[in-house]
Structure formats: structure tokens, C-alpha cells
Short mmCIF file of C-alpha atoms in Angstrom, two decimals:
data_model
loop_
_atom_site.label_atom_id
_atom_site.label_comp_id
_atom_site.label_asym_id
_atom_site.label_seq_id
_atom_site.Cartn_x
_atom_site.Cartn_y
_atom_site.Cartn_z
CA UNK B 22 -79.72 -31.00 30.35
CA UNK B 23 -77.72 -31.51 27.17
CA UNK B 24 -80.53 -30.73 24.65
CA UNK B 25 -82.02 -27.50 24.47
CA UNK B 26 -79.45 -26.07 27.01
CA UNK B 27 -78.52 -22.23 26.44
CA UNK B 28 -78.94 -21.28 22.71
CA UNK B 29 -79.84 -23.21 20.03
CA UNK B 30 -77.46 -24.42 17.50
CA UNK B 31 -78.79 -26.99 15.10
CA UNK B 32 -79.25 -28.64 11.70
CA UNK B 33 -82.31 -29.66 10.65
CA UNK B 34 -82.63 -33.31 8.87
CA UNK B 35 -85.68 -35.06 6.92
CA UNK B 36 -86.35 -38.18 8.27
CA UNK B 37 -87.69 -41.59 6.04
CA UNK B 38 -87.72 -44.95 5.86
CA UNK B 39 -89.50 -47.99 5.96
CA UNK B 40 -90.74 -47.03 9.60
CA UNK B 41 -90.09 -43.12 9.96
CA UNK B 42 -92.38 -43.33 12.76
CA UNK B 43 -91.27 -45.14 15.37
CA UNK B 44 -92.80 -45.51 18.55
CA UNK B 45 -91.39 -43.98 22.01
CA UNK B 46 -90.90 -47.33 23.06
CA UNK B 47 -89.32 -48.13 19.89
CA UNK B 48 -86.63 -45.39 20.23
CA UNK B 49 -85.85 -46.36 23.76
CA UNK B 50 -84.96 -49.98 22.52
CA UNK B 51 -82.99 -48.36 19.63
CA UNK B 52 -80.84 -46.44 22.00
CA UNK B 53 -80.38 -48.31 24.59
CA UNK B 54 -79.20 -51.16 21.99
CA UNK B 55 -76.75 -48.70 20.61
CA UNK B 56 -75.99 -46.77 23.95
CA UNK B 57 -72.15 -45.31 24.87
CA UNK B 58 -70.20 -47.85 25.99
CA UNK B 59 -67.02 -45.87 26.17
CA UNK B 60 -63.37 -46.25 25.04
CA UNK B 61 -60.71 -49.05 25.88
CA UNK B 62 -58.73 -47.42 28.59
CA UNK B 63 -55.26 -47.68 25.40
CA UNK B 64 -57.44 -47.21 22.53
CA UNK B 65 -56.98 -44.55 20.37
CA UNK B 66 -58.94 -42.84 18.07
CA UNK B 67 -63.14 -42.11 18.74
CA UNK B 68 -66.26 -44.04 19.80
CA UNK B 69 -69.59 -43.11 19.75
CA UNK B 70 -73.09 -44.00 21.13
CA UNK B 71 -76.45 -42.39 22.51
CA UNK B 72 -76.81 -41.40 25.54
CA UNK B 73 -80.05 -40.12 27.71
CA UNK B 74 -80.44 -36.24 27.57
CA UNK B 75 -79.71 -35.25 31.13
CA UNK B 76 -76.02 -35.53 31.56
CA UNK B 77 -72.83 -36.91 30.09
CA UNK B 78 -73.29 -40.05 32.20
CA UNK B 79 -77.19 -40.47 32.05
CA UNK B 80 -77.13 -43.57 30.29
CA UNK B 81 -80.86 -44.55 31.79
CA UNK B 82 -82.99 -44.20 28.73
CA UNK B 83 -87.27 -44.22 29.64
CA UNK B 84 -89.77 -42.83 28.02
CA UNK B 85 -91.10 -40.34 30.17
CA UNK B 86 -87.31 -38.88 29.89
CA UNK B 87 -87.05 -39.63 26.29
CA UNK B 88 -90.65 -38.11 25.15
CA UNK B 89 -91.03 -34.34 25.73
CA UNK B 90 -94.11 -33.29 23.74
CA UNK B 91 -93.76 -34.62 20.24
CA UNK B 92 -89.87 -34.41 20.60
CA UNK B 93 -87.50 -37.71 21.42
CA UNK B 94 -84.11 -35.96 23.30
CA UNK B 95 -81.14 -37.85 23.92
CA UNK B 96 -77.63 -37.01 22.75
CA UNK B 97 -74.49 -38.21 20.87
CA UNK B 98 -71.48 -38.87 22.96
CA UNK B 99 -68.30 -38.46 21.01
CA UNK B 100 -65.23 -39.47 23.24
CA UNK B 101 -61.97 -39.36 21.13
CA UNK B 102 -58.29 -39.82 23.03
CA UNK B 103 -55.52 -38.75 20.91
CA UNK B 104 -51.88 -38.77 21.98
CA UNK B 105 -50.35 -35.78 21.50
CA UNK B 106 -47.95 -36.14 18.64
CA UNK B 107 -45.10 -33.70 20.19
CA UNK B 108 -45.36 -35.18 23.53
CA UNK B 109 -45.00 -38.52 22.08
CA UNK B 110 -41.88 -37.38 19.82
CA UNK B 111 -40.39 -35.89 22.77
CA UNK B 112 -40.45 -38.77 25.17
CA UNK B 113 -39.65 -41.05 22.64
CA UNK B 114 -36.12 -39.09 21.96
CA UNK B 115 -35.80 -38.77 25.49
CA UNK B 116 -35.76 -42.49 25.96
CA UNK B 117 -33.62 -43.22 22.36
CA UNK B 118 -31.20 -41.44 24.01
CA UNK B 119 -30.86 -43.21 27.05
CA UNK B 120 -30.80 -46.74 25.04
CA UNK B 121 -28.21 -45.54 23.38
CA UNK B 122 -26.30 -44.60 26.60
CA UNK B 123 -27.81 -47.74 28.52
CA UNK B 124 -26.19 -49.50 25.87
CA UNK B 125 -23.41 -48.18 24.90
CA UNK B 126 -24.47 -47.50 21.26
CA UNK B 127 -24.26 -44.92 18.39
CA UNK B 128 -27.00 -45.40 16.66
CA UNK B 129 -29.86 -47.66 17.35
CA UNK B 130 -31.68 -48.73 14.70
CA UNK B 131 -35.36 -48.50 12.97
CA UNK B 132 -37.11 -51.38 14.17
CA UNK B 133 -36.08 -50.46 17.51
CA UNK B 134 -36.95 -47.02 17.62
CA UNK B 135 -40.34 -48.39 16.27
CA UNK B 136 -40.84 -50.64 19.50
CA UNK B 137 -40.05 -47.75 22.00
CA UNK B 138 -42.10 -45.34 20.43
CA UNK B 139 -44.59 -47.62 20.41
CA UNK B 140 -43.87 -48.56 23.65
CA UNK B 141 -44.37 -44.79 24.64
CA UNK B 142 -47.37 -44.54 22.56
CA UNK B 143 -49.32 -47.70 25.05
CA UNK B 144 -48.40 -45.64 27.72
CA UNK B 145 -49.31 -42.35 27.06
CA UNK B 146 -52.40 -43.35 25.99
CA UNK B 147 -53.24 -45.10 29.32
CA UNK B 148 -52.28 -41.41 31.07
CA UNK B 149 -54.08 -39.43 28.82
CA UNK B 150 -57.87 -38.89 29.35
CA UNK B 151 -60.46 -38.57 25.97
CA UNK B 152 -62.23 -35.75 25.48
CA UNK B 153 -65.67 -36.01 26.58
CA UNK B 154 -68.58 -34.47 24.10
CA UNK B 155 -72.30 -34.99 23.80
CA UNK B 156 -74.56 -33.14 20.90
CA UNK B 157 -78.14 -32.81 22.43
CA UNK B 158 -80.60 -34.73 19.21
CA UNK B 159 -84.41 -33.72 19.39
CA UNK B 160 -86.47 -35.69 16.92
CA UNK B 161 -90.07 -34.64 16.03
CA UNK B 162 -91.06 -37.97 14.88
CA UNK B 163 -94.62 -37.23 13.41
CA UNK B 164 -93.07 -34.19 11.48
CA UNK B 165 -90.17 -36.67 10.54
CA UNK B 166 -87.63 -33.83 11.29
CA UNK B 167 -84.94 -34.23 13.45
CA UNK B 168 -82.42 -31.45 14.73
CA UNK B 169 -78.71 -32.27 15.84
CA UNK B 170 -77.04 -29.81 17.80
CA UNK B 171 -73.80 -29.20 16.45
CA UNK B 172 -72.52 -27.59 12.87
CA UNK B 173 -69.05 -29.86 12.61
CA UNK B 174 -68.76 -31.49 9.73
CA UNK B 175 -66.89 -34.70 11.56
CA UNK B 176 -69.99 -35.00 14.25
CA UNK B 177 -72.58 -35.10 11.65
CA UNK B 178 -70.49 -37.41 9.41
CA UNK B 179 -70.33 -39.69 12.87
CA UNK B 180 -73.71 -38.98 13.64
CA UNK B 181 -75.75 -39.56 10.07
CA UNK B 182 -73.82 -42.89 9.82
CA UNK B 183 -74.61 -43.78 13.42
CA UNK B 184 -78.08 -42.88 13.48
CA UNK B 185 -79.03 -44.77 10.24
CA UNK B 186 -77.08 -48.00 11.79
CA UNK B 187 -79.24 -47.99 14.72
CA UNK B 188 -82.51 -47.00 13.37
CA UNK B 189 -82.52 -48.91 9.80
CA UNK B 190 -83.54 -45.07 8.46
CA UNK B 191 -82.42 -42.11 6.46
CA UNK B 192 -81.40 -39.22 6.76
CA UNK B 193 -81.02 -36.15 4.64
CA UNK B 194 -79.56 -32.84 5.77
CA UNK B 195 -81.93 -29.93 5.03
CA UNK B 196 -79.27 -28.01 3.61
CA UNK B 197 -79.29 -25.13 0.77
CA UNK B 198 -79.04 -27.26 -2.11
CA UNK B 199 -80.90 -30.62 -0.96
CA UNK B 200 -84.15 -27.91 -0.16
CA UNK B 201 -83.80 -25.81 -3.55
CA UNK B 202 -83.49 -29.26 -5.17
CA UNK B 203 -86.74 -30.29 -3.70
CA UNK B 204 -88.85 -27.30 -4.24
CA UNK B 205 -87.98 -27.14 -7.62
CA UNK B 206 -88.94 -30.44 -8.51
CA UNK B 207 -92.69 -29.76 -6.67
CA UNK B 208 -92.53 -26.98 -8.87
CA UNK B 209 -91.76 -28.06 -11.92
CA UNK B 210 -88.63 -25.65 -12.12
CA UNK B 211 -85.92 -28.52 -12.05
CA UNK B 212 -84.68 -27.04 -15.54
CA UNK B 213 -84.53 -23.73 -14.40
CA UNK B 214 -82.32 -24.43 -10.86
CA UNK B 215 -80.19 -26.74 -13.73
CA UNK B 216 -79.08 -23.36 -15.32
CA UNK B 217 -78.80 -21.43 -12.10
CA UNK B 218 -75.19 -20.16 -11.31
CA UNK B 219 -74.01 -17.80 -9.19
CA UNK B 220 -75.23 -14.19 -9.28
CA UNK B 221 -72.84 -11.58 -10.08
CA UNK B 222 -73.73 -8.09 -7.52
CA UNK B 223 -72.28 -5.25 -9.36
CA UNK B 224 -72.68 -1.36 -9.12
CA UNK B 225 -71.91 -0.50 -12.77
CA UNK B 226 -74.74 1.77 -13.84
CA UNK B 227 -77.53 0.55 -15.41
CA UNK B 228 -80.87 1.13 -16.18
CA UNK B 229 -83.00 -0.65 -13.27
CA UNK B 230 -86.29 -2.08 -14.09
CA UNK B 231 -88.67 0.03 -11.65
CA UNK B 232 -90.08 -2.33 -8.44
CA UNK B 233 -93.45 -3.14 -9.36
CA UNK B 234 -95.75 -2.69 -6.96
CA UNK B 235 -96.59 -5.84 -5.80
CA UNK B 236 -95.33 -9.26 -7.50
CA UNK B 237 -97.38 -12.56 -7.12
CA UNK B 238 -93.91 -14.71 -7.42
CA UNK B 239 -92.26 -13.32 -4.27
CA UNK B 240 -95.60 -13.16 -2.71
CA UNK B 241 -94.23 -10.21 -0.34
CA UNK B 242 -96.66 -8.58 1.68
CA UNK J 9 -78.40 -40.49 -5.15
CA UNK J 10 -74.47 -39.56 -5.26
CA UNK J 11 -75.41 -37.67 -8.39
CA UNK J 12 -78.58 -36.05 -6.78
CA UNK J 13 -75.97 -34.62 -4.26
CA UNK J 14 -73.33 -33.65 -6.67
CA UNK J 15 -76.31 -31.47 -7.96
CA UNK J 16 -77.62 -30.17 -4.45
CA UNK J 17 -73.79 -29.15 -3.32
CA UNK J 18 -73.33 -27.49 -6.47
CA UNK J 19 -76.42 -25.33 -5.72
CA UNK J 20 -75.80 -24.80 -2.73
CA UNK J 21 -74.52 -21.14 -3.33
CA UNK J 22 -78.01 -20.13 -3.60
CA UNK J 23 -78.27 -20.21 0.17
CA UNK J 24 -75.43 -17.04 0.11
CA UNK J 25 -77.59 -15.27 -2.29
CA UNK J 26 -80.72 -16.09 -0.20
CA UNK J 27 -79.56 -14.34 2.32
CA UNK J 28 -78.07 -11.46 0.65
CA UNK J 29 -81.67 -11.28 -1.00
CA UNK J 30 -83.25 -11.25 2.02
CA UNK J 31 -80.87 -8.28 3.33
CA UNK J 32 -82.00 -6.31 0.43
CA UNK J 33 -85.76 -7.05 0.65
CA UNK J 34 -85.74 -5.58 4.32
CA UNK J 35 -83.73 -2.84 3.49
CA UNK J 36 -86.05 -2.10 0.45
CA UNK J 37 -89.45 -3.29 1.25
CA UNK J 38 -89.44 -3.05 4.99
CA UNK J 39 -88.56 -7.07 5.95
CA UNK J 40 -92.38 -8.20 6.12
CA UNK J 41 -93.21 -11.33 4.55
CA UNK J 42 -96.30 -13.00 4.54
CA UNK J 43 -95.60 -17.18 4.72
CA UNK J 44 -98.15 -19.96 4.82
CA UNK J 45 -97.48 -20.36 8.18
CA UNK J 46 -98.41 -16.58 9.03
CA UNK J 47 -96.41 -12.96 8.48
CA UNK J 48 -92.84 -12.93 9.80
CA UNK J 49 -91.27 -9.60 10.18
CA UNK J 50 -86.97 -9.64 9.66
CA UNK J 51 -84.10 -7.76 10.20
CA UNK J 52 -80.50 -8.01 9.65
CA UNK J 53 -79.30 -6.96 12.94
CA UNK J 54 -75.35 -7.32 13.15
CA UNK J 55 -72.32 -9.61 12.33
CA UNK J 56 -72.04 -9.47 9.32
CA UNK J 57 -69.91 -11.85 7.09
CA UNK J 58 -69.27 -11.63 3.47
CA UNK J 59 -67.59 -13.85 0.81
CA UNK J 60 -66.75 -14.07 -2.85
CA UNK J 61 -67.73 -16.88 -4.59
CA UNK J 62 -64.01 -18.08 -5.59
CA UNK J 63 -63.34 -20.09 -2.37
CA UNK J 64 -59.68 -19.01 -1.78
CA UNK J 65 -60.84 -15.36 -2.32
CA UNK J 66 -61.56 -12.45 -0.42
CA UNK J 67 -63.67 -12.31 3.12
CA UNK J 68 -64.89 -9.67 5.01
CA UNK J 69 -66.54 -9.27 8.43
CA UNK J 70 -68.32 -6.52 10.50
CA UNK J 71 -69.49 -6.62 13.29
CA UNK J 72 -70.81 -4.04 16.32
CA UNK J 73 -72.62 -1.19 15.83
CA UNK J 74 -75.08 -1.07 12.72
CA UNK J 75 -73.06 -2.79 9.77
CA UNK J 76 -75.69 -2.98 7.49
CA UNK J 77 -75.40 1.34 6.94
CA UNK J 78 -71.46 1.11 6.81
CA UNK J 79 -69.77 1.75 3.86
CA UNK J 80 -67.64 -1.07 4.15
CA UNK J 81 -70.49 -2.55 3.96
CA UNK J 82 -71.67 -1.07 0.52
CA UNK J 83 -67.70 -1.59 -0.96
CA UNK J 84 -68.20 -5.52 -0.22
CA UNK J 85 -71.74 -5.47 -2.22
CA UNK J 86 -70.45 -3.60 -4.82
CA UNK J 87 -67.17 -5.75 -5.24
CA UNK J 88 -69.93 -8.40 -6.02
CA UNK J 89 -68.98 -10.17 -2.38
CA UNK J 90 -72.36 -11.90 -0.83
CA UNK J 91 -73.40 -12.57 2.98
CA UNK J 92 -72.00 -15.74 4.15
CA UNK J 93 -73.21 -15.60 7.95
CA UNK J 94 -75.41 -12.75 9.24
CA UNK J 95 -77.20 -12.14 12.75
CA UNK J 96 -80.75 -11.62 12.45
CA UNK J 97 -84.21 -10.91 13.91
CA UNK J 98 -86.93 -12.57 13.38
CA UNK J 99 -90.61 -11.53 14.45
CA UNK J 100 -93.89 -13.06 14.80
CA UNK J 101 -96.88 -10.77 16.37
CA UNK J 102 -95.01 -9.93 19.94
CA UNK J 103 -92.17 -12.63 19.69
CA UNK J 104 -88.81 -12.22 18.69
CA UNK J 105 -85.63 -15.02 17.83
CA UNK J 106 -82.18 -13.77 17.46
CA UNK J 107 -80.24 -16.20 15.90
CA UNK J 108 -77.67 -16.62 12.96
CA UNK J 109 -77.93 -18.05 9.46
CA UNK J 110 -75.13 -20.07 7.78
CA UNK J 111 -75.40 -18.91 4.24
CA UNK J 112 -73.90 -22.28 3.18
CA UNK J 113 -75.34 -24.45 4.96
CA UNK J 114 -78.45 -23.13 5.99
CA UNK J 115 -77.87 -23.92 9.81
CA UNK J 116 -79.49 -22.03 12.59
CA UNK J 117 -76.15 -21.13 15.55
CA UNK J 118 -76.88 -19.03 18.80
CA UNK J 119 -80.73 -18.68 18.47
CA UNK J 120 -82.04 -17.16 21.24
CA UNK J 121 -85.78 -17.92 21.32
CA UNK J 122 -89.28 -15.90 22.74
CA UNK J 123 -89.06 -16.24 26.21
CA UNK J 124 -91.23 -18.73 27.41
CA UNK J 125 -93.81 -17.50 29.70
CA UNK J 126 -93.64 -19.15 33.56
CA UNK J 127 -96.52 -20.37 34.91
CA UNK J 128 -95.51 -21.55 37.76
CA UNK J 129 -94.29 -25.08 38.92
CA UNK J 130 -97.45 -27.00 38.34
CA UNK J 131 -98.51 -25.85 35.22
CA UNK J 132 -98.49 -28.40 33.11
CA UNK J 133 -96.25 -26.54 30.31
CA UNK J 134 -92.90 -28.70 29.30
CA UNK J 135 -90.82 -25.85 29.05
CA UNK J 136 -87.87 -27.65 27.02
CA UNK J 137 -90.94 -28.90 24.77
CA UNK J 138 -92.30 -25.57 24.37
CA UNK J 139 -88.46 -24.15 23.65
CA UNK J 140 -87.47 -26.61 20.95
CA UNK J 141 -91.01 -25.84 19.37
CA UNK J 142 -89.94 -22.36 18.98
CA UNK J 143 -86.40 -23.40 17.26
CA UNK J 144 -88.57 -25.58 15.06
CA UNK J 145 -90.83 -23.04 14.61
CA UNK J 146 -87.86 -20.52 13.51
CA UNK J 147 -86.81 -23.53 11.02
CA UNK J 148 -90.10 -23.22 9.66
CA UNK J 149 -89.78 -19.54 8.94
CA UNK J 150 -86.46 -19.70 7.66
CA UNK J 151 -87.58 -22.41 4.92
CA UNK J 152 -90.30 -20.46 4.00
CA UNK J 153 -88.07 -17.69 3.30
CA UNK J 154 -85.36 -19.40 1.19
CA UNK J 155 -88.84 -20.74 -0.56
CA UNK J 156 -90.08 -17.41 -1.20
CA UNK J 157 -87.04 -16.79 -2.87
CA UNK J 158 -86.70 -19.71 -4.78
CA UNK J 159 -89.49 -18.95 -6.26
CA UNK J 160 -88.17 -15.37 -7.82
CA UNK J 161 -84.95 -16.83 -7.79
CA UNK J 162 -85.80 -19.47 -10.40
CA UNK J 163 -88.76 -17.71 -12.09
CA UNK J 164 -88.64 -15.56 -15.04
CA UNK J 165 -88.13 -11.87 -13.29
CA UNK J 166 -85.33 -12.88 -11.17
CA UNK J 167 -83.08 -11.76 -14.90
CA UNK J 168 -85.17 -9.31 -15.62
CA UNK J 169 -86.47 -7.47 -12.53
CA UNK J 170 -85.41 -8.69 -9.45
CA UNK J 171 -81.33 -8.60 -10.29
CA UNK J 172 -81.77 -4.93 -11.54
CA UNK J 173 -83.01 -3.90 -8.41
CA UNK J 174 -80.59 -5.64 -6.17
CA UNK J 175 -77.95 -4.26 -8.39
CA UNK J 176 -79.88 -0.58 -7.63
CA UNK J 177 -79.51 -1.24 -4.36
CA UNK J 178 -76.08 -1.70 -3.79
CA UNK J 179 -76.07 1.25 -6.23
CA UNK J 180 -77.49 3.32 -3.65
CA UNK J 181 -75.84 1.90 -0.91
CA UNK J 182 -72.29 3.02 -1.85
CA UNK J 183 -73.71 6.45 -3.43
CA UNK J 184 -74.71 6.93 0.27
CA UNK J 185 -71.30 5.15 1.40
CA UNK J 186 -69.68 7.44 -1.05
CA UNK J 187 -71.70 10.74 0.77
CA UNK J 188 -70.58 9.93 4.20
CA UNK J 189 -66.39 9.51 3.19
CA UNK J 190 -66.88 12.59 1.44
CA UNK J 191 -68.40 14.13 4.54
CA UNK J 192 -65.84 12.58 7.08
CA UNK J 193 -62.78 13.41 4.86
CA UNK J 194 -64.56 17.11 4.90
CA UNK J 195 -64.64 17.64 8.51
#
């Protein structure tokens, strides 16, 4: 299972939109519409798309797989191939030099070190396999939060893009600022979090103000 | 909206304070906090990870053992460094997570949640359900938190009483730091 598997790593998003609701059956359309269809066998570069939560393969999307209490799981499948830029400068001097030979030259020029590098390049990428990722997604739809299991900045950049594509919705990352943001405009303390900077710890003595014995703004028990 | 996030990223320091806040309220006032949602009991358990708040300056981790008490510990507080990352326990009546906070991000990484009791086969409980419930559930806690200190953060004793005493404690921490060198050197 990709979501929920071992520990828990997540990040925690607000969900909303015209229909920030959607129905199981709904989702399962969504995804299935925007499911992994994988990378051309030269392509470089990534490709993403959904994928059911079992495996890195399970691209069967239902709903009794899909719903699990109030959560919909299914995953992100990143697959990125890459040629690996020494590699390709090797074999590409390598074969320069036996042009050169072949042909009885000193020096061959630009344009044709261009073509058999890119030559290289086509075929390397055909031998070399992408790397394979999913990130389990579990979406509490009533509660309009929805958790994606990964802290990279590059799979939540593919992800928020991806997921507001295929859903028509938005979504904001409940991060430090975003929340502090939001509380302090339900409480009316937008100018205060305005003049906020950072605090400065220091041990320089000082008369400290004694701890009083209870205060109603940190409502500590 | 770009410049409601220009605004939210350059706040988001408070989430480093937060959680060098909430280090000194369980040192100081035992870790129990009552949230809308119920009490939550915390601790700061272990891996410790501090930064300054220039972002090509200094960083210090520690890790193993009880880093909280070390005086390496008390030198980074007092050198005005906050917690970036810190593992943590969190309680609820007989359950416990383990997890780590991000202190820039707010992220949850490695949570380990209550156990979830077996019932057999048949017994109608969807245990992956009932497990991302409990990392929700942790979410919850963890916003209430960062809300409880919001709300000293931006109110009017943060200046005036709450910034004393979290310059007190660190105070205290590297007297005591201070205590124990003094002792090792002397043995």
C-alpha cells in the first residue's frame, strides 16, 4: 500500500473551490481521466499522473479502493529519466575520437560534435530506465483537507499544479505563514502579525517579568 | 494572492519560534495544554536542530541521549539560535505520536502513531482509515498549538511578559550548562 505505509510524512493542504466536495464517484472519474500514462521510452525529463493506492502499477481506480472512511487514497507517480551528464560526455569523446580516426581528421567540427552527442544522447536514453516514485495522497473531502506524503519542494510544485488541473480546485499549503495569516485575520490581529519580526533569544541579564499564574491569552492549563 | 503569499513566506519564521516556544513551555510549565479539541500533553524528546535566522548562518544539531539538558544546548539558545526541526511526543489520555516538526514549514516527517488496537479479521475497523485519522488527528493538535501561540505571540504580553521569561529561561539553562562544565572540568 503506498498511502499510509510505515510512518507518516505529510503536508497538510486546505482544499476549495467551486465543488470542494466532490463525490467518490467524482474522484474516480477525475483520476482515472488524469491517470499515469508513463514516459516515451527516449523522452527525457518527468511525467506525472495518479495512480490507485495499492502499488506502483495499480492503475485500477474503484471506489471501494478509493474510499477508506472519509479519506480518498491514491498516489502521485513521478517517473523522471535523466541521462547522466558524465556518462554522456564520456561516450561522446569516446566516439569524437574515433571520427576523427575513422576519418582521418584533426579536428572535427561543432555542428558535428552536436549530432553525435546527440546521437549518444537518443541512445542512452533508450538504455537508461526512469526512476519510479509514487507519494501516497489521502484527501478528507468533508473536512476539505488533504495530506500529500512527501516534503520536496519539486513534488509538491508537480503535485499542486497537477491536482488543481485535474480537479478544477485549489489548493493552499497549511504552512507557518499561510495559518498565522489566517488566524490573525479571524482575530482581528492582522496589524499586529504586520509588525511581527523575528524574536531575538538572548541571555543578557535582565529583569524578568514574574510568570503569572495563569494567563487567559495562552489559555495553558 | 501573490502578495498574500509574499506576506505568509515572510512570516513564516514564526513557525521556528513556535516551536522553540513550545520547548520552553514544557520545560517551564510541564507541556500540558488544554485545546478545543481536548488536553494534549508534549515533550521535546530528541533531535534536535537549531538555526539562526540569517540563512547562510550558523546550524547546530543534537541528537541521542537527552539534548534538551545539554549545554550545547543552552549555548545555541543563548547565541539567540531557534529550533528548526525537533522530535517530539505528543499525548492524548493513554495515546502517544512520535513524530517530527519542520519549524519552517510546519510539516509532520516520521510520525509514528497510537497503535491501533486489532480486533481481529472481521471486525469491521479500516485500519488504514483509523491510522490516517490519527495523523490527522496529530495535525489537529499541532495547529492548535501554533494557535495557542499565536495568540501570545501577537497579543500584547508576548513584549512584555512572555519574551522576558523565555529570555529567563535560556538564562537558567546555561547557568545550569555553566554548573555542569564547571563540574566536569573539576573532576
Amino acid at each position: 500500500m503506498l498511502v499510509g505505509r510505515g510512518s507518516l510524512t505529510f503536508r497538510c493542504y486546505a482544499v476549495s473551490g467551486k465543488n470542494a466536495m466532490p463525490s467518490g464517484e467524482k474522484i474516480v472519474e477525475r483520476l482515472d481521466a488524469f491517470a499515469f500514462t508513463g514516459l516515451g521510452e527516449a523522452e527525457e525529463g518527468s511525467v506525472v499522473g495518479w495512480i490507485a493506492g495499492e502499488h506502483l502499477f495499480d492503475g485500477a481506480f474503484d471506489i471501494d479502493k478509493l474510499m477508506r472512511g472519509p479519506y480518498a487514497v491514491f498516489a502521485l507517480r513521478v517517473d523522471t529519466r535523466k541521462v547522466n551528464g558524465a556518462l554522456l560526455a564520456a561516450h561522446t569523446a569516446v566516439e569524437v575520437a574515433a571520427t576523427m580516426e575513422a576519418e582521418g581528421l584533426e579536428r572535427l567540427g561543432g555542428a558535428r560534435r552536436r549530432e553525435i552527442k546527440q546521437e549518444i544522447k537518443r541512445r542512452l536514453l533508450k538504455e537508461t530506465a526512469p526512476a519510479q516514485k509514487a507519494y501516497g495522497v489521502f484527501w478528507n473531502v468533508r473536512a476539505r483537507r488533504l495530506y500529500v506524503q512527501s516534503t520536496s519542494k519539486t513534488i509538491h510544485e508537480h503535485f499542486r499544479g497537477f491536482f488543481e488541473r485535474c480537479f478544477d480546485l485549489s489548493l493552499e499549503a497549511q504552512v507557518a505563514g499561510v495559518t498565522a495569516a489566517a488566524y490573525a485575520k479571524e482575530n482581528g490581529l492582522l496589524e499586529a502579525l504586520k509588525d511581527v519580526r523575528p524574536m531575538q533569544l538572548t541571555a543578557a541579564t535582565e529583569s524578568a517579568a514574574p510568570a503569572p499564574k495563569r494567563r487567559a491569552a495562552a489559555s495553558v492549563a | 494572492m501573490a502578495e498574500d503569499l509574499a506576506f505568509a513566506a515572510e512570516r513564516s519564521f514564526l513557525a521556528q519560534e513556535f516551536l522553540t516556544w513550545l520547548w520552553f513551555r514544557c520545560e517551564v510549565e510541564g507541556g500540558e495544554f488544554e485545546l478545543d479539541a481536548g488536553p494534549v500533553a508534549m515533550v521535546v524528546e530528541d533531535a534536535l536542530s537549531f538555526t539562526s535566522w540569517d540563512p547562510d548562518g550558523t546550524r547546530a544539531s543534537l541528537r541521542g541521549g537527552t539534548p534538551t539538558v545539554r549545554p550545547e544546548a543552552a549555548s545555541a539558545l543563548a547565541a539567540g539560535l531557534t529550533l528548526k526541526r525537533a522530535r517530539l511526543l505528543a499525548a492524548r489520555g493513554e495515546r502517544e505520536w512520535h513524530f517530527s516538526l519542520d519549524g519552517e514549514t510546519l510539516d509532520l516527517l516520521g510520525v509514528k502513531v497510537p497503535e491501533v488496537e486489532d480486533k481481529g479479521d472481521d471486525d469491521g475497523v479500516d485500519k488504514l482509515a483509523e491510522k490516517l485519522a490519527l495523523g490527522e488527528e496529530l495535525r489537529a493538535m499541532v495547529d492548535g498549538l501554533y494557535q495557542v501561540f499565536l495568540g501570545v505571540r501577537l497579543g500584547p504580553d508576548w513584549a512584555r511578559i512572555e519574551l522576558p521569561r523565555l529570555n529567563d529561561w535560556v538564562r537558567q539553562k546555561l547557568d545550569r550548562a555553566w554548573q555542569e562544565v564547571l563540574a566536569a572540568s573539576s573532576n
